[in-house]
Amino acid sequence: MPELAGKIFRINGPVVEIEDISSIRMFDMVKVGEQALIGEVVKLSEGRAFIQVYEDTTSLKAGDPVYTEGVALYVELGPGLLANIYDGIQRPLEEIQKKEGFFIRRGISVPALDRNKKWDFHPLSQQGQQIKEGQIIGEINETLLIKHKIMIPPGINGTLKWIIPEGNYSIDEKIAIVEQNNSETEIFMYQRWPVRKRRPYKEKIPVREPLITGQRVIDTLFPVAKGGCVAVPGPFGAGKTVVQHQLAKWSNAEIVIFIGCGERGNEMTDVLLSFPKLIDPHTKRPLLERTVLIANTSNMPVAAREASIYTGITIAEYYRDMGYNVALMADSTSRWAEALRELSGRLEEMPLEEGFPAYLSARLAEFYERAGKVNTLSGNTGSVSVVASVSPPGGDFSEPVTSHTKRFIRCFWALDKDLAYSRHFPSISWIDSYSEYVDDLKEWWHQNIDHSWFELRGVIMDLLGREQRLLQVVKLVGPDVLPQSQKLILEICSIFKNAFLQQSAFDETDEFSSARKQFLMLKSIIYFYRKCEDIIKKGISIEDVRNLPVYQDIIRMRSRYSEDNLSELENLTNKIDQDIKNWELK
Amino acid sequence: MKEYKLREYVGLDEVHGPLIIIRNVHNVGYNEMVEVVDEQENVRLGMILEAGKGYAVVQVLGGTTGLSLNNSRIRFTEKPLLIGVSEEMLGRVFNGLGQPMDSLPAISYEDQLDVNGMAINPTARVYPKNNIETGISSIDIMNTLVRGQKLPIFSGSGLPHDMVAAQITRQARVKGESFCIIFAAMGVKYDTARFFIDSFEQSGVLERVAIFLSLADSPSIERILTPRMALTLAEHLAFKKNIHVLVIMTDMSNYCEALRELSSVRGEIPARKGYPGYLYSDLASLYERAGLIKDINGSITQIPILTMANDDITHPIPDLTGYITEGQIVQDRELNGKGIYPPIAVLPSLSRLMKDNIGKNKTREDHPSVASQLFASYARVKDVRALASIIGEEDLSEVDQMYLKFGDLFEQRFLKQDYYERRTFQEGLDLGWDILSILPQDELIRMKEEELKKYYKKNTAK
């Protein structure tokens, strides 16, 4: 039951100072003022507590009461999370709209999970069984796509004294009792977990499997593993959000958590409206059935923006614990860092670079370390991959958020303004980006797709590097002075950029490429390069290369060959041979 | 005029720039409105910036000139800052605090609203889906404006951003539907405001325009309120009265400077270039008040205008704006120097909502490809020009020479248009094809094959 925690002493934006405090602890959740605005204790000093309030503090007065429930800020984890949209502190936005209308009023209290909805519970354990924390005792079809596993909350071990039979229950109904040292614990279909604490697992394990995103520049050049961390930095207009959306749509993770952290309202609306219509290429079900959305748009309270990242990753860990591969998209972590900076300023802490607090890098590290692939307590394996966009001011990658983030991620997709200006999308720069996962994922590609993947990837990376140096020369003296063999490199790289690296998010054939298609496209281009290299020695000019009929096939292959007729794409090498033979005969 | 029962305190404890500190006051609500009365009985509005036990910090919106410690009084309204709103406000001129400046009859207000508004629930929004034909090809074809969008104009001093905004307003009228314009001027000169008023008058829409003027000579702190006043009225008209509202705000740079000034007197820790760390959130609280809401026929479209210091797009104001708005229209000094009006630099310009609002059933099926191809080809022109300046035009390859010609035609025929010229989507797209057709077909790889068959004409542009 809520008890009086203290009285307001001072209000300064989202930070409220309270005095006459009773026994409250750091990070306890409190309710401030008559409207019961939700807040969190962030600093205790000289008999006063500093509260970070998650809602607008207008009209609060000195002397107003503050209540505490004695628990840390938590989220509710259970069936009903999927296909839902929450704000930064897990209040369901659709429910709020039903209750309050188009605008978000303050002090609304709506439970995160629907208490009335009945779920079809299917028990998987028997009475009398010894059970351990994290063990799966039953399951529910949360959506047609995802089975929701009901787990024993961490910290509970003992004998299953009773379990409810199969049937329809709401989440408030007790479904099991665990007896532990002569005391009984009731188990429900949902559990609470403090957002700032990572959920336990047995052990972390190495990442070996790629997160296939269907985006060629990513999967082929800069792949990310299931359980990996990626940063996507770029100036405004470079296409961060489109990259995030494409990943949320097409990646082969089983669960997607999408956090709109301090971004545009219309973008979240776009996701909300388009995801129910989009069909997952892997499971043929609407994408929304595997997605949890967290929307704390830029005009929503700044403190809740700070919390939204933790809310998101806690939900991600919960599905990981069931044994799923979860991908978390956070757009954008810079807005989160700015929220941190604003709150730190209000707490009158000593600022460091650009006004950011000293603990910025520690917080980033903590967040990224919650990603990874693990053996769960229940003995499954699951993973959380994090794709975090970064919005560096002025597109300057040396600013604190980007440079600190770089220390904790292993994959970096740098978005380039010039590529975006010429509408080359995704505008991921092949010069500034990197992925440390290539070696870890080599085996997977070799076993599942083709043994020459690593070698061919190496060839194209080398060509792109050489092109870069040649372009320096061209800039000074023009392309005409280059020998034919070097002109060929420029030509092949141009083909690669247009036909492979560019990918339209708005073309049905092109928006998603399977690993197989990507490999075949890469192989065709390299094959063409090698063949041309040979005949260039026999005197073919670049003009003639462009006039080979197969040239048009290659340059348009991304939209010409759909996933259903990959055999035609496979045939491209024969076509290349044929055309070159014809040329030689001439 | 205002009739509520107010608590009144006599005497101030500190006056410091636009801030007042008073002690020994109780029951003061954070962010609420106060009235400050000086010796001459002039009333100024103020807001509670910080409320504590037994003290309050007040930000005075009318400036603190003439306030004394002993003889000033302060009244607490116990309400957040409210503005009266009414459809009658169209056709009227207000000062930066929303008080009428013309000598017309008093307005009967339909409602009193909190100027800070409330965040629209993302689930209640409708994704903008009706494009607006502005008649300017560089916007329509390459950076389409959509109803409910927030699309700023990034400009520099001396560039014709006011003309472009005025041309858009004049040409973008949607016939048959109820529309209005709200114009908020922050810290601009009287001439600029006059230009807009004349332009509204000329196109016969002045009756449908509400004008908020906080000109360069009014206290800078007032500017923090002006856009909020304008947007609160916009929300009332759009979401209660089902009117399509276009809000023009100029100049956002002056707004941000007022914010910086206030932040500095409050002794806050500055982030970049002295601007406060919450500049992003603050700007978002304005820009995000655009859009559409489910089941409501009205809409708010915003065209904020901002001048970039030194034409620097990485300066915090354009930078943060670009991260919030749904694209930007960037003006270019070089084009302006060549005599090209509107001098819109299409490459750094962007409309994020364009993708879903062009093409088949919206404008024309080839629109996405034409736009993409124009971007790609014009980007190439920039490279070729750089090369030509080193090795000379004669030494360029044949294709590159074609690009140079394409670039000139693109600027002189496609970008350039008269202040009174209104091109339809159709005309703009045809013009695009005419110009693209001077490039060989093989170069047009962003085009679909069937589109090339249908529209590609050889050498129609001379």
mmCIF file of C-alpha atoms in Angstrom, chain B residues 3 11 80 83 114 122 144 155 158 210 218 249 255 296 317-318 344 374 382 432 454:
data_model
loop_
_atom_site.group_PDB
_atom_site.id
_atom_site.type_symbol
_atom_site.label_atom_id
_atom_site.label_comp_id
_atom_site.label_asym_id
_atom_site.label_seq_id
_atom_site.Cartn_x
_atom_site.Cartn_y
_atom_site.Cartn_z
ATOM 1 C CA GLU B 3 -12.130 38.150 -13.507
ATOM 2 C CA GLY B 11 7.137 43.687 -3.394
ATOM 3 C CA PRO B 80 -1.173 27.602 -16.565
ATOM 4 C CA ILE B 83 -4.911 31.851 -24.518
ATOM 5 C CA ASP B 114 -3.173 26.042 -22.180
ATOM 6 C CA PRO B 122 0.742 8.395 -31.464
ATOM 7 C CA THR B 144 6.687 16.782 -52.111
ATOM 8 C CA SER B 155 17.765 29.608 -45.582
ATOM 9 C CA GLY B 158 19.570 37.652 -48.111
ATOM 10 C CA ALA B 210 -4.457 35.180 -38.077
ATOM 11 C CA SER B 218 9.611 43.723 -28.699
ATOM 12 C CA MET B 249 6.639 30.568 -38.343
ATOM 13 C CA TYR B 255 13.071 31.935 -31.142
ATOM 14 C CA ILE B 296 -11.119 14.709 -37.639
ATOM 15 C CA ILE B 317 19.306 25.201 -34.780
ATOM 16 C CA PRO B 318 19.021 23.721 -38.296
ATOM 17 C CA ILE B 344 16.260 25.475 -53.787
ATOM 18 C CA LEU B 374 16.846 13.518 -61.139
ATOM 19 C CA LYS B 382 28.202 18.067 -59.241
ATOM 20 C CA GLY B 432 11.669 16.292 -65.829
ATOM 21 C CA LYS B 454 6.574 5.143 -72.256
#
